[in-house]
Amino acid sequence: MSQSLGLAGLGEPGLIAVFVSAILFAIGVIGVMIRRNAIIVFMCIELMLNAANIALVAFSRMHGVEGQIFVFFVMAVAAAEAAVGLAIIIAIFRHYEVVDLDRFRLLKW
Amino acid sequence: MMYDFLFQFFAATAILAGVIMVTRKNPVSAVIFLVVVFFATSGMFLMLDAHYIAAINLILYGGAIMVLFLFVIMLLNLGHTDSEDLRGPFGGLIGGAVAIGFLGLLARLLVGDAPAAASVVPAGEALRAATAEQGIIGVVARPLFGEYFMVLQVTGVLLLAAIVGTILLAQRKHA
């Protein structure tokens, strides 16, 4: 069966990891769609970044260590993004006293 | 056998905790379940021969970033359940459509005949050999400080910009 997957060299755990990556990414997208709380939306974005990391590590097992290097940089960017994003949330909260995304419509028409 | 079971356990834990995290109304319990996701993910990294990545995933994500989230939730006093949080049927509809689309893609990957990968190294063999030769840190550090050194420097500049931006954003305007 695994021959028809186009992922034959991945091995069973690698295959599971790619599937888990896709499912976690979908969960993150759904979270961004259905939640209004800015902090939880932000956490869903972290979940999506983590899902991408799982796929990179799974493929690094097959193609060499570069995937892990990319994961390292993804984590550095995610850390910077978390710090700046939370600072933005704090600044917005100071202004509006809520973190409800539907209330921030300055850039929406 | 034990390996497969443990890996499937970590995979199932990650997905389950992810679903629970998205559906929690209380932000604090959402953070806790996201930490569970990161722990399970670290377990998967460990079993996929990415020991260093597993360690920094635990320390950086499960530790530092999640504590930052908890800190902001407690600082803004948001640790209570908010029934307004979940969007109405429209958001649920879009979310459900995205989920069905992704599951359809996965199903197509399972049953369809995608072209087989042309030539692949046996899973994990090359990486395991390199790890045995250079050690767990060396296998990541050598390319990082060799081939990707410029990228590493740029990442440092990015982190500096993030620090400056964070201070600028979070400070009070009249101070």
XYZ file of N, CA and C in Angstrom:
852
model
N 0.824 -1.193 0.000
C 0.000 0.000 0.000
C 0.863 1.251 0.000
N 1.931 1.208 0.815
C 2.718 2.436 0.940
C 3.426 2.780 -0.369
N 3.474 1.802 -1.311
C 4.112 2.091 -2.589
C 3.311 3.119 -3.383
N 1.984 3.089 -3.216
C 1.131 3.991 -3.977
C 1.087 5.374 -3.359
N 1.755 5.604 -2.254
C 1.639 6.880 -1.566
C 2.593 7.922 -2.111
N 3.598 7.513 -2.860
C 4.592 8.476 -3.289
C 5.489 8.895 -2.150
N 5.363 8.243 -1.024
C 6.175 8.574 0.149
C 6.858 7.300 0.627
N 7.228 6.451 -0.322
C 7.660 5.103 0.017
C 8.872 5.094 0.939
N 9.786 6.053 0.741
C 11.008 6.040 1.526
C 10.833 6.565 2.930
N 9.612 6.993 3.272
C 9.414 7.702 4.521
C 9.331 6.751 5.708
N 8.965 5.501 5.447
C 8.799 4.586 6.572
C 7.497 4.873 7.281
N 7.086 3.928 8.101
C 5.768 4.037 8.724
C 5.674 5.256 9.669
N 6.606 5.462 10.598
C 6.492 6.626 11.495
C 6.548 7.949 10.752
N 7.396 8.026 9.705
C 7.465 9.260 8.932
C 6.148 9.574 8.260
N 5.507 8.522 7.762
C 4.206 8.694 7.104
C 3.178 9.205 8.104
N 3.146 8.587 9.294
C 2.220 9.039 10.337
C 2.498 10.496 10.676
N 3.802 10.853 10.746
C 4.153 12.224 11.113
C 3.631 13.208 10.086
N 3.727 12.869 8.782
C 3.221 13.782 7.749
C 1.706 13.935 7.874
N 1.026 12.825 8.178
C -0.431 12.901 8.340
C -0.789 13.748 9.562
N -0.078 13.526 10.665
C -0.340 14.323 11.877
C -0.108 15.800 11.582
N 0.935 16.078 10.793
C 1.233 17.456 10.423
C 0.064 18.084 9.677
N -0.474 17.350 8.685
C -1.592 17.891 7.910
C -2.807 18.118 8.796
N -3.090 17.161 9.677
C -4.294 17.270 10.512
C -4.139 18.423 11.508
N -2.948 18.551 12.115
C -2.742 19.651 13.065
C -2.852 20.994 12.359
N -2.349 21.069 11.125
C -2.462 22.328 10.375
C -3.933 22.662 10.132
N -4.727 21.624 9.771
C -6.162 21.852 9.548
C -6.830 22.324 10.826
N -6.457 21.719 11.968
C -7.033 22.142 13.251
C -6.702 23.610 13.516
N -5.453 23.993 13.195
C -5.063 25.393 13.383
C -5.877 26.335 12.516
N -6.077 25.944 11.246
C -6.881 26.790 10.340
C -8.296 26.926 10.874
N -8.879 25.802 11.309
C -10.249 25.837 11.839
C -10.307 26.742 13.063
N -9.279 26.643 13.926
C -9.259 27.498 15.112
C -9.243 28.972 14.739
N -8.437 29.329 13.740
C -8.398 30.734 13.307
C -9.761 31.152 12.776
N -10.474 30.196 12.104
C -11.775 30.534 11.538
C -12.839 30.725 12.612
N -12.871 29.845 13.626
C -14.048 29.830 14.502
C -13.856 30.599 15.805
N -12.658 31.076 16.110
C -12.497 31.758 17.403
C -12.454 33.265 17.213
N -12.898 33.975 18.251
C -12.842 35.432 18.234
C -11.766 35.977 19.145
N -11.366 35.187 20.133
C -10.358 35.639 21.094
C -8.996 35.734 20.395
N -8.412 36.936 20.388
C -7.170 37.144 19.635
C -6.052 36.242 20.129
N -5.993 35.981 21.446
C -4.904 35.159 21.979
C -5.038 33.719 21.500
N -6.277 33.205 21.459
C -6.450 31.816 21.011
C -6.188 31.701 19.514
N -6.583 32.728 18.740
C -6.254 32.729 17.310
C -4.738 32.683 17.127
N -4.052 33.438 17.969
C -2.595 33.475 17.919
C -1.994 32.107 18.264
N -2.584 31.437 19.257
C -2.123 30.097 19.620
C -2.357 29.117 18.483
N -3.451 29.296 17.743
C -3.704 28.422 16.592
C -2.649 28.632 15.511
N -2.168 29.883 15.377
C -1.092 30.137 14.412
C 0.173 29.402 14.846
N 0.449 29.408 16.166
C 1.603 28.647 16.665
C 1.436 27.162 16.369
N 0.191 26.679 16.503
C -0.081 25.262 16.207
C 0.228 24.948 14.746
N -0.118 25.878 13.848
C 0.153 25.651 12.422
C 1.661 25.644 12.153
N 2.395 26.554 12.808
C 3.850 26.556 12.640
C 4.435 25.232 13.124
N 3.889 24.727 14.242
C 4.367 23.464 14.787
C 4.077 22.310 13.824
N 2.910 22.368 13.174
C 2.569 21.329 12.200
C 3.567 21.334 11.049
N 3.937 22.543 10.588
C 4.944 22.625 9.527
C 6.263 22.025 9.996
N 6.617 22.269 11.270
C 7.853 21.707 11.802
C 7.839 20.186 11.778
N 6.692 19.586 12.120
C 6.603 18.118 12.111
C 6.880 17.589 10.703
N 6.284 18.235 9.696
C 6.515 17.773 8.320
C 7.987 17.915 7.955
N 8.614 19.052 8.346
C 10.028 19.251 7.999
C 10.905 18.193 8.645
N 10.642 17.863 9.916
C 11.454 16.847 10.589
C 11.242 15.483 9.950
N 9.973 15.177 9.596
C 9.699 13.883 8.977
C 10.456 13.740 7.659
N 10.463 14.824 6.864
C 11.162 14.730 5.579
C 12.673 14.816 5.741
N 13.144 15.448 6.840
C 14.591 15.505 7.067
C 15.149 14.109 7.320
N 14.297 13.204 7.797
C 14.713 11.830 8.018
C 15.061 11.152 6.699
N 14.416 11.632 5.640
C 14.590 11.001 4.337
C 15.635 11.728 3.494
N 15.710 13.046 3.650
C 16.524 13.845 2.741
C 17.742 14.494 3.384
N 18.056 14.163 4.629
C 19.214 14.784 5.252
C 18.816 15.846 6.261
N 19.821 16.452 6.883
C 19.585 17.234 8.086
C 19.038 18.636 7.800
N 18.966 19.030 6.540
C 18.522 20.394 6.231
C 17.152 20.708 6.818
N 16.263 19.722 6.828
C 14.941 19.938 7.396
C 15.011 20.422 8.826
N 15.941 19.845 9.612
C 16.073 20.273 11.011
C 16.619 21.692 11.100
N 17.504 22.063 10.171
C 17.999 23.444 10.149
C 16.833 24.405 9.914
N 15.961 24.031 8.964
C 14.810 24.897 8.670
C 13.912 25.002 9.892
N 13.733 23.875 10.609
C 12.913 23.915 11.822
C 13.505 24.902 12.824
N 14.835 24.902 12.930
C 15.514 25.842 13.827
C 15.147 27.282 13.480
N 15.197 27.613 12.192
C 14.889 28.989 11.785
C 13.402 29.294 11.951
N 12.549 28.299 11.664
C 11.108 28.508 11.879
C 10.845 28.840 13.340
N 11.550 28.130 14.241
C 11.350 28.391 15.671
C 11.820 29.780 16.048
N 12.951 30.225 15.475
C 13.447 31.575 15.779
C 12.440 32.619 15.322
N 11.916 32.447 14.100
C 10.924 33.401 13.580
C 9.654 33.343 14.416
N 9.252 32.125 14.837
C 8.038 31.994 15.642
C 8.197 32.690 16.979
N 9.399 32.602 17.567
C 9.628 33.274 18.849
C 9.522 34.784 18.681
N 10.133 35.322 17.626
C 10.039 36.760 17.364
C 8.594 37.168 17.126
N 7.881 36.327 16.352
C 6.494 36.619 16.030
C 5.627 36.599 17.281
N 5.876 35.634 18.191
C 5.095 35.552 19.419
C 5.295 36.808 20.258
N 6.563 37.253 20.378
C 6.841 38.432 21.200
C 6.159 39.670 20.630
N 6.309 39.890 19.319
C 5.713 41.083 18.706
C 4.192 40.995 18.731
N 3.641 39.808 18.414
C 2.193 39.644 18.396
C 1.573 39.897 19.753
N 2.193 39.357 20.812
C 1.631 39.570 22.138
C 1.746 41.033 22.543
N 2.821 41.705 22.106
C 2.938 43.147 22.381
C 1.815 43.904 21.687
N 1.483 43.514 20.454
C 0.373 44.157 19.736
C -0.941 43.913 20.481
N -1.139 42.663 20.961
C -2.380 42.352 21.687
C -2.473 43.215 22.953
N -1.345 43.384 23.660
C -1.367 44.214 24.872
C -1.687 45.658 24.515
N -1.082 46.169 23.439
C -1.345 47.556 23.033
C -2.808 47.742 22.648
N -3.381 46.758 21.930
C -4.794 46.841 21.535
C -5.697 46.763 22.764
N -5.330 45.875 23.690
C -6.151 45.737 24.899
C -6.179 47.034 25.691
N -5.063 47.730 25.720
C -5.017 48.999 26.444
C -5.981 50.006 25.831
N -6.153 49.917 24.524
C -6.999 50.880 23.825
C -8.479 50.508 23.920
N -8.802 49.221 23.636
C -10.209 48.813 23.540
C -10.729 48.103 24.782
N -9.842 47.609 25.660
C -10.227 46.831 26.844
C -10.838 45.465 26.489
N -10.711 45.002 25.229
C -11.145 43.656 24.864
C -10.101 43.058 23.918
N -10.153 41.718 23.747
C -9.314 41.080 22.723
C -10.201 40.365 21.715
N -11.427 40.847 21.542
C -12.364 40.264 20.583
C -12.029 40.760 19.179
N -11.687 39.815 18.283
C -11.216 40.225 16.959
C -12.291 40.949 16.150
N -13.580 40.673 16.428
C -14.628 41.343 15.673
C -14.733 42.819 16.024
N -14.097 43.218 17.127
C -14.189 44.618 17.528
C -13.093 45.462 16.891
N -12.096 44.841 16.330
C -10.996 45.586 15.709
C -11.305 45.685 14.220
N -11.908 46.762 13.780
C -12.291 46.835 12.369
C -11.724 48.074 11.703
N -10.632 48.578 12.258
C -10.038 49.792 11.712
C -9.565 49.581 10.275
N -9.034 48.369 10.001
C -8.517 48.096 8.665
C -9.506 47.304 7.823
N -10.734 47.136 8.322
C -11.762 46.454 7.523
C -12.676 47.510 6.916
N -13.225 47.216 5.752
C -14.152 48.171 5.153
C -15.574 47.866 5.620
N 7.995 -2.773 17.597
C 6.639 -2.923 18.134
C 6.376 -1.841 19.169
N 7.239 -1.783 20.181
C 7.116 -0.750 21.215
C 7.269 0.631 20.601
N 8.222 0.725 19.658
C 8.464 1.999 18.965
C 7.205 2.464 18.254
N 6.596 1.565 17.481
C 5.397 1.932 16.718
C 4.279 2.363 17.645
N 4.096 1.597 18.725
C 3.013 1.921 19.652
C 3.217 3.299 20.255
N 4.454 3.565 20.697
C 4.747 4.851 21.349
C 4.557 5.999 20.366
N 5.003 5.772 19.121
C 4.866 6.837 18.119
C 3.395 7.131 17.837
N 2.595 6.075 17.704
C 1.171 6.287 17.455
C 0.503 6.943 18.650
N 0.985 6.600 19.847
C 0.445 7.246 21.055
C 0.715 8.745 21.012
N 1.950 9.137 20.685
C 2.296 10.561 20.614
C 1.472 11.259 19.539
N 1.327 10.590 18.384
C 0.572 11.194 17.278
C -0.878 11.422 17.687
N -1.486 10.390 18.302
C -2.887 10.511 18.712
C -3.038 11.601 19.774
N -2.076 11.662 20.719
C -2.134 12.681 21.760
C -2.076 14.078 21.158
N -1.190 14.259 20.172
C -1.054 15.581 19.550
C -2.362 16.013 18.903
N -2.978 15.111 18.134
C -4.216 15.477 17.434
C -5.340 15.733 18.421
N -5.472 14.834 19.412
C -6.555 14.964 20.399
C -6.421 16.262 21.176
N -5.199 16.546 21.647
C -4.993 17.770 22.424
C -5.205 19.004 21.554
N -4.867 18.906 20.259
C -5.116 20.030 19.356
C -6.604 20.319 19.229
N -7.398 19.248 19.064
C -8.857 19.436 18.958
C -9.403 20.046 20.249
N -8.965 19.504 21.391
C -9.459 20.028 22.673
C -9.067 21.494 22.820
N -7.803 21.822 22.412
C -7.331 23.196 22.560
C -8.211 24.178 21.779
N -8.596 23.804 20.540
C -9.382 24.717 19.713
C -10.782 24.900 20.283
N -11.315 23.877 20.975
C -12.696 23.960 21.433
C -12.834 24.480 22.862
N -11.718 24.661 23.593
C -11.832 25.185 24.969
C -12.265 26.647 24.928
N -13.182 27.012 25.811
C -13.596 28.401 25.883
C -12.692 29.210 26.780
N -12.116 28.569 27.785
C -11.230 29.264 28.718
C -9.815 29.324 28.141
N -9.227 30.521 27.956
C -7.888 30.613 27.343
C -6.811 29.869 28.119
N -6.944 29.813 29.463
C -5.887 29.147 30.237
C -5.864 27.660 29.932
N -7.044 27.016 29.853
C -7.023 25.582 29.542
C -6.582 25.353 28.101
N -6.868 26.315 27.204
C -6.363 26.192 25.838
C -4.832 26.183 25.833
N -4.223 27.064 26.637
C -2.748 27.081 26.722
C -2.233 25.754 27.240
N -2.894 25.205 28.273
C -2.423 23.941 28.847
C -2.453 22.838 27.792
N -3.529 22.795 26.992
C -3.608 21.725 25.988
C -2.641 21.965 24.836
N -2.332 23.250 24.573
C -1.308 23.508 23.555
C 0.055 23.013 24.047
N 0.313 23.145 25.356
C 1.553 22.593 25.915
C 1.582 21.079 25.744
N 0.423 20.431 25.932
C 0.352 18.972 25.712
C 0.699 18.638 24.256
N 0.173 19.456 23.318
C 0.506 19.249 21.900
C 2.014 19.327 21.703
N 2.648 20.329 22.317
C 4.087 20.499 22.111
C 4.872 19.360 22.750
N 4.414 18.854 23.899
C 5.088 17.705 24.505
C 4.993 16.486 23.585
N 3.787 16.230 23.060
C 3.618 15.081 22.166
C 4.472 15.251 20.913
N 4.508 16.496 20.389
C 5.318 16.761 19.196
C 6.789 16.513 19.475
N 7.238 16.921 20.671
C 8.636 16.676 21.021
C 8.925 15.185 21.069
N 7.971 14.402 21.586
C 8.140 12.956 21.582
C 8.304 12.427 20.175
N 7.488 12.959 19.244
C 7.593 12.516 17.849
C 8.938 12.907 17.261
N 9.402 14.142 17.556
C 10.715 14.574 17.058
C 11.809 13.636 17.555
N 11.719 13.282 18.844
C 12.718 12.393 19.449
C 12.756 11.059 18.710
N 11.580 10.529 18.370
C 11.528 9.222 17.727
C 11.870 9.310 16.248
N 11.859 10.535 15.676
C 12.258 10.713 14.272
C 13.734 11.111 14.174
N 14.517 10.827 15.202
C 15.964 11.068 15.212
C 16.326 12.543 15.158
N 15.440 13.421 15.642
C 15.755 14.845 15.697
C 15.865 15.245 17.175
N 16.932 14.777 17.823
C 17.031 14.937 19.284
C 17.157 16.394 19.683
N 17.994 17.142 18.964
C 18.221 18.551 19.314
C 16.938 19.361 19.123
N 16.235 19.102 18.000
C 14.983 19.808 17.726
C 13.961 19.485 18.807
N 13.916 18.225 19.251
C 12.993 17.844 20.319
C 13.282 18.647 21.585
N 14.573 18.793 21.918
C 14.945 19.526 23.135
C 14.549 20.987 23.041
N 14.893 21.651 21.924
C 14.563 23.084 21.869
C 13.070 23.285 21.649
N 12.373 22.300 21.085
C 10.910 22.426 21.000
C 10.303 22.445 22.396
N 10.818 21.576 23.270
C 10.325 21.564 24.652
C 10.668 22.854 25.377
N 11.929 23.278 25.268
C 12.388 24.415 26.069
C 11.810 25.712 25.539
N 11.873 25.897 24.205
C 11.474 27.178 23.614
C 9.959 27.280 23.514
N 9.315 26.259 22.902
C 7.861 26.325 22.714
C 7.134 25.973 24.003
N 7.329 24.733 24.452
C 6.595 24.268 25.627
C 6.906 25.065 26.866
N 8.113 25.586 26.955
C 8.490 26.391 28.103
C 8.265 27.865 27.874
N 9.166 28.489 27.119
C 9.236 29.954 27.071
C 7.997 30.582 26.445
N 7.622 30.153 25.231
C 6.547 30.852 24.523
C 5.213 30.641 25.223
N 4.989 29.414 25.724
C 3.707 29.159 26.390
C 3.600 29.923 27.695
N 4.731 30.076 28.413
C 4.717 30.898 29.627
C 4.409 32.347 29.268
N 4.924 32.802 28.122
C 4.632 34.158 27.650
C 3.132 34.323 27.413
N 2.524 33.323 26.770
C 1.070 33.380 26.526
C 0.305 33.427 27.850
N 0.667 32.512 28.768
C -0.001 32.488 30.074
C 0.171 33.831 30.776
N 1.372 34.397 30.694
C 1.662 35.672 31.344
C 0.757 36.769 30.795
N 0.595 36.814 29.463
C -0.254 37.855 28.863
C -1.709 37.642 29.265
N -2.174 36.371 29.268
C -3.562 36.100 29.655
C -3.811 36.577 31.081
N -2.838 36.301 31.976
C -3.046 36.683 33.380
C -2.866 38.183 33.552
N -1.970 38.783 32.774
C -1.746 40.235 32.880
C -2.998 40.993 32.456
N -3.651 40.532 31.384
C -4.850 41.205 30.895
C -6.102 40.697 31.588
N -5.937 39.753 32.532
C -7.065 39.211 33.299
C -8.129 38.611 32.372
N -7.693 37.739 31.459
C -8.605 37.112 30.503
C -8.888 35.664 30.864
N -8.469 35.230 32.051
C -8.536 33.810 32.390
C -9.921 33.310 32.742
N -10.973 33.967 32.225
C -12.338 33.512 32.500
C -12.986 33.040 31.195
N -14.013 32.225 31.336
C -14.699 31.687 30.168
C -15.550 32.763 29.515
N -15.445 32.853 28.195
C -16.168 33.877 27.461
C -17.027 33.183 26.409
N -18.332 33.204 26.600
C -19.209 32.474 25.680
C -19.316 33.169 24.322
N -18.895 34.432 24.232
C -18.937 35.147 22.959
C -17.803 34.711 22.032
N -16.897 33.884 22.550
C -15.649 33.621 21.853
C -15.850 32.861 20.549
N -16.681 31.800 20.600
C -16.880 30.991 19.403
C -17.747 31.748 18.400
N -17.328 31.751 17.145
C -18.116 32.398 16.112
C -19.400 31.620 15.853
N -20.339 32.268 15.178
C -21.630 31.661 14.917
C -21.561 30.570 13.869
N -22.712 30.163 13.311
C -22.746 29.056 12.341
C -21.916 29.320 11.096
N -21.759 30.596 10.722
C -20.991 30.893 9.509
C -19.532 30.477 9.666
N -18.925 30.867 10.798
C -17.537 30.473 11.064
C -17.397 28.977 11.150
N -18.375 28.332 11.821
C -18.349 26.878 11.917
C -18.417 26.221 10.558
N -19.213 26.818 9.672
C -19.361 26.283 8.318
C -18.037 26.342 7.562
N -17.367 27.516 7.641
C -16.073 27.651 6.959
C -15.075 26.663 7.544
N -15.038 26.586 8.899
C -14.120 25.655 9.555
C -14.381 24.227 9.118
N -15.673 23.825 9.095
C -16.009 22.474 8.675
C -15.603 22.211 7.240
N -15.797 23.230 6.361
C -15.416 23.065 4.958
C -13.915 22.854 4.832
N -13.130 23.652 5.604
C -11.669 23.485 5.576
C -11.280 22.090 6.031
N -11.919 21.626 7.118
C -11.595 20.292 7.647
C -11.901 19.219 6.615
N -13.090 19.310 5.982
C -13.468 18.293 4.993
C -12.520 18.332 3.795
N -12.120 19.569 3.396
C -11.168 19.685 2.298
C -9.847 19.002 2.604
N -9.320 19.243 3.819
C -8.051 18.624 4.203
C -8.176 17.110 4.275
N -9.281 16.633 4.887
C -9.454 15.187 4.993
C -9.600 14.558 3.610
N -10.241 15.299 2.681
C -10.344 14.797 1.317
C -8.972 14.659 0.667
N -8.115 15.671 0.891
C -6.761 15.607 0.338
C -6.016 14.393 0.891
N -6.146 14.174 2.223
C -5.463 13.032 2.842
C -5.986 11.719 2.284
N -7.316 11.627 2.126
C -7.909 10.399 1.603
C -7.416 10.133 0.184
N -7.308 11.217 -0.606
C -6.826 11.064 -1.973
C -5.390 10.547 -1.992
N -4.591 11.041 -1.013
C -3.209 10.575 -0.909
C -3.171 9.092 -0.579
N -4.139 8.619 0.219
C -4.137 7.224 0.649
C -4.605 6.288 -0.457
N -5.688 6.668 -1.159
C -6.258 5.716 -2.116
C -5.783 5.942 -3.544
N -5.468 7.204 -3.889
C -5.035 7.481 -5.256
C -3.638 6.939 -5.507
N -3.218 6.922 -6.772
C -1.867 6.461 -7.056
C -0.989 7.669 -7.406
N -0.480 8.311 -6.371
C 0.464 9.402 -6.559
C 1.766 8.818 -7.094
N 2.522 9.584 -7.891
C 3.784 9.056 -8.423
C 4.757 8.702 -7.302
N 5.393 7.565 -7.424
C 6.316 7.117 -6.391
C 7.559 8.021 -6.388
N 8.115 8.229 -5.210
C 9.321 9.035 -5.106
C 10.433 8.371 -5.907
N 11.163 9.182 -6.686
C 12.105 8.642 -7.654
C 13.183 7.800 -6.966
N 13.965 8.414 -6.131
C 14.987 7.656 -5.420
C 15.157 8.260 -4.042
N 15.026 7.434 -3.052
C 15.087 7.947 -1.687
C 16.085 7.144 -0.870
N 16.720 7.832 0.044
C 17.586 7.175 1.007
C 16.689 6.375 1.944
N 17.086 5.165 2.349
C 16.302 4.429 3.333
C 16.048 5.299 4.563
N 14.807 5.247 5.061
C 14.375 6.182 6.083
C 15.338 6.213 7.265
N 15.872 7.386 7.537
C 16.642 7.575 8.749
C 18.081 7.089 8.681
N 18.440 6.320 7.665
C 19.773 5.712 7.667
C 20.876 6.769 7.604
N 20.748 7.713 6.628
C 21.793 8.725 6.460
C 21.901 9.592 7.703
N 20.747 9.988 8.229
C 20.735 10.864 9.399
C 21.338 10.150 10.598
N 21.000 8.848 10.757
C 21.500 8.097 11.903
C 23.012 7.914 11.811
N 23.502 7.701 10.592
C 24.948 7.566 10.402
C 25.658 8.870 10.752
N 25.102 10.004 10.286
C 25.704 11.306 10.584
C 25.691 11.581 12.077
N 24.579 11.197 12.758
C 24.490 11.406 14.200
C 25.531 10.571 14.932
N 25.730 9.338 14.480
C 26.722 8.485 15.110
C 28.120 9.055 14.925
N 28.343 9.737 13.794
C 29.676 10.241 13.491
C 29.956 11.565 14.192
N 28.958 12.487 14.164
C 29.202 13.856 14.627
C 28.533 14.187 15.954
N 27.713 13.300 16.465
C 27.013 13.594 17.707
C 25.704 14.304 17.438
N 24.866 14.368 18.488
C 23.509 14.889 18.318
C 23.541 16.375 17.969
N 24.422 17.145 18.654
C 24.473 18.586 18.408
C 25.212 18.858 17.099
N 26.295 18.130 16.898
C 27.153 18.411 15.752
C 26.441 18.291 14.427
N 25.515 17.337 14.354
C 24.849 17.081 13.079
C 23.991 18.284 12.677
N 23.506 19.066 13.691
C 22.752 20.277 13.373
C 23.679 21.488 13.318
N 24.669 21.516 14.212
C 25.480 22.718 14.356
C 26.421 22.928 13.183
N 26.938 21.848 12.607
C 27.902 21.999 11.512
C 27.334 22.733 10.314
N 26.180 22.302 9.761
C 25.610 23.096 8.650
C 25.168 24.478 9.086
N 24.718 24.597 10.362
C 24.214 25.882 10.850
C 25.316 26.931 10.862
N 26.510 26.519 11.283
C 27.615 27.475 11.345
C 28.505 27.394 10.110
N 28.111 26.571 9.139
C 28.889 26.507 7.909
C 28.102 27.069 6.748
N 27.295 26.188 6.156
C 26.558 26.541 4.957
C 25.519 27.622 5.217
N 24.875 27.571 6.410
C 23.765 28.481 6.694
C 24.176 29.593 7.653
N 25.462 29.942 7.663
C 25.931 30.914 8.656
C 25.308 32.286 8.424
N 25.205 32.679 7.143
C 24.623 33.984 6.806
C 23.176 34.071 7.288
N 22.431 32.971 7.098
C 21.031 32.936 7.528
C 20.949 33.094 9.041
N 21.905 32.447 9.736
C 21.932 32.546 11.197
C 22.139 33.991 11.625
N 23.050 34.700 10.942
C 23.289 36.103 11.270
C 22.036 36.942 11.046
N 21.363 36.693 9.909
C 20.142 37.449 9.599
C 19.069 37.183 10.653
N 19.006 35.915 11.134
C 18.063 35.597 12.200
C 18.356 36.411 13.461
N 19.637 36.597 13.741
C 20.008 37.434 14.882
C 19.505 38.857 14.723
N 19.649 39.418 13.515
C 19.145 40.773 13.246
C 17.628 40.810 13.416
N 16.963 39.748 12.928
C 15.504 39.665 13.059
C 15.089 39.682 14.527
N 15.804 38.921 15.369
C 15.465 38.879 16.793
C 15.681 40.246 17.432
N 16.755 40.938 17.013
C 17.005 42.286 17.544
C 15.859 43.218 17.166
N 15.435 43.132 15.890
C 14.311 43.958 15.442
C 13.056 43.637 16.236
N 12.846 42.349 16.538
C 11.672 41.952 17.316
C 11.731 42.540 18.723
N 12.928 42.541 19.330
C 13.078 43.097 20.677
C 12.730 44.575 20.665
N 13.326 45.303 19.709
C 13.079 46.748 19.633
C 11.604 47.026 19.375
N 11.006 46.271 18.430
C 9.598 46.462 18.113
C 8.693 46.182 19.292
N 9.000 45.106 20.037
C 8.187 44.772 21.200
C 8.211 45.876 22.236
N 9.401 46.403 22.508
C 9.512 47.476 23.501
C 8.748 48.699 23.045
N 8.880 49.013 21.753
C 8.194 50.184 21.206
C 6.678 50.031 21.273
N 6.185 48.795 20.964
C 4.743 48.578 20.937
C 4.134 48.575 22.334
N 4.864 48.007 23.290
C 4.256 47.748 24.594
C 4.432 48.913 25.564
N 5.273 49.891 25.232
C 5.466 50.983 26.189
C 4.287 51.963 26.134
N 4.057 52.630 27.237
C 2.967 53.614 27.289
C 3.384 54.854 26.524
N 2.430 55.422 25.797
C 2.768 56.524 24.899
C 3.198 57.778 25.653
N 2.584 58.046 26.818
C 2.875 59.313 27.505
C 4.069 59.196 28.431
N 4.690 58.013 28.513
C 5.823 57.847 29.422
C 7.055 58.573 28.888
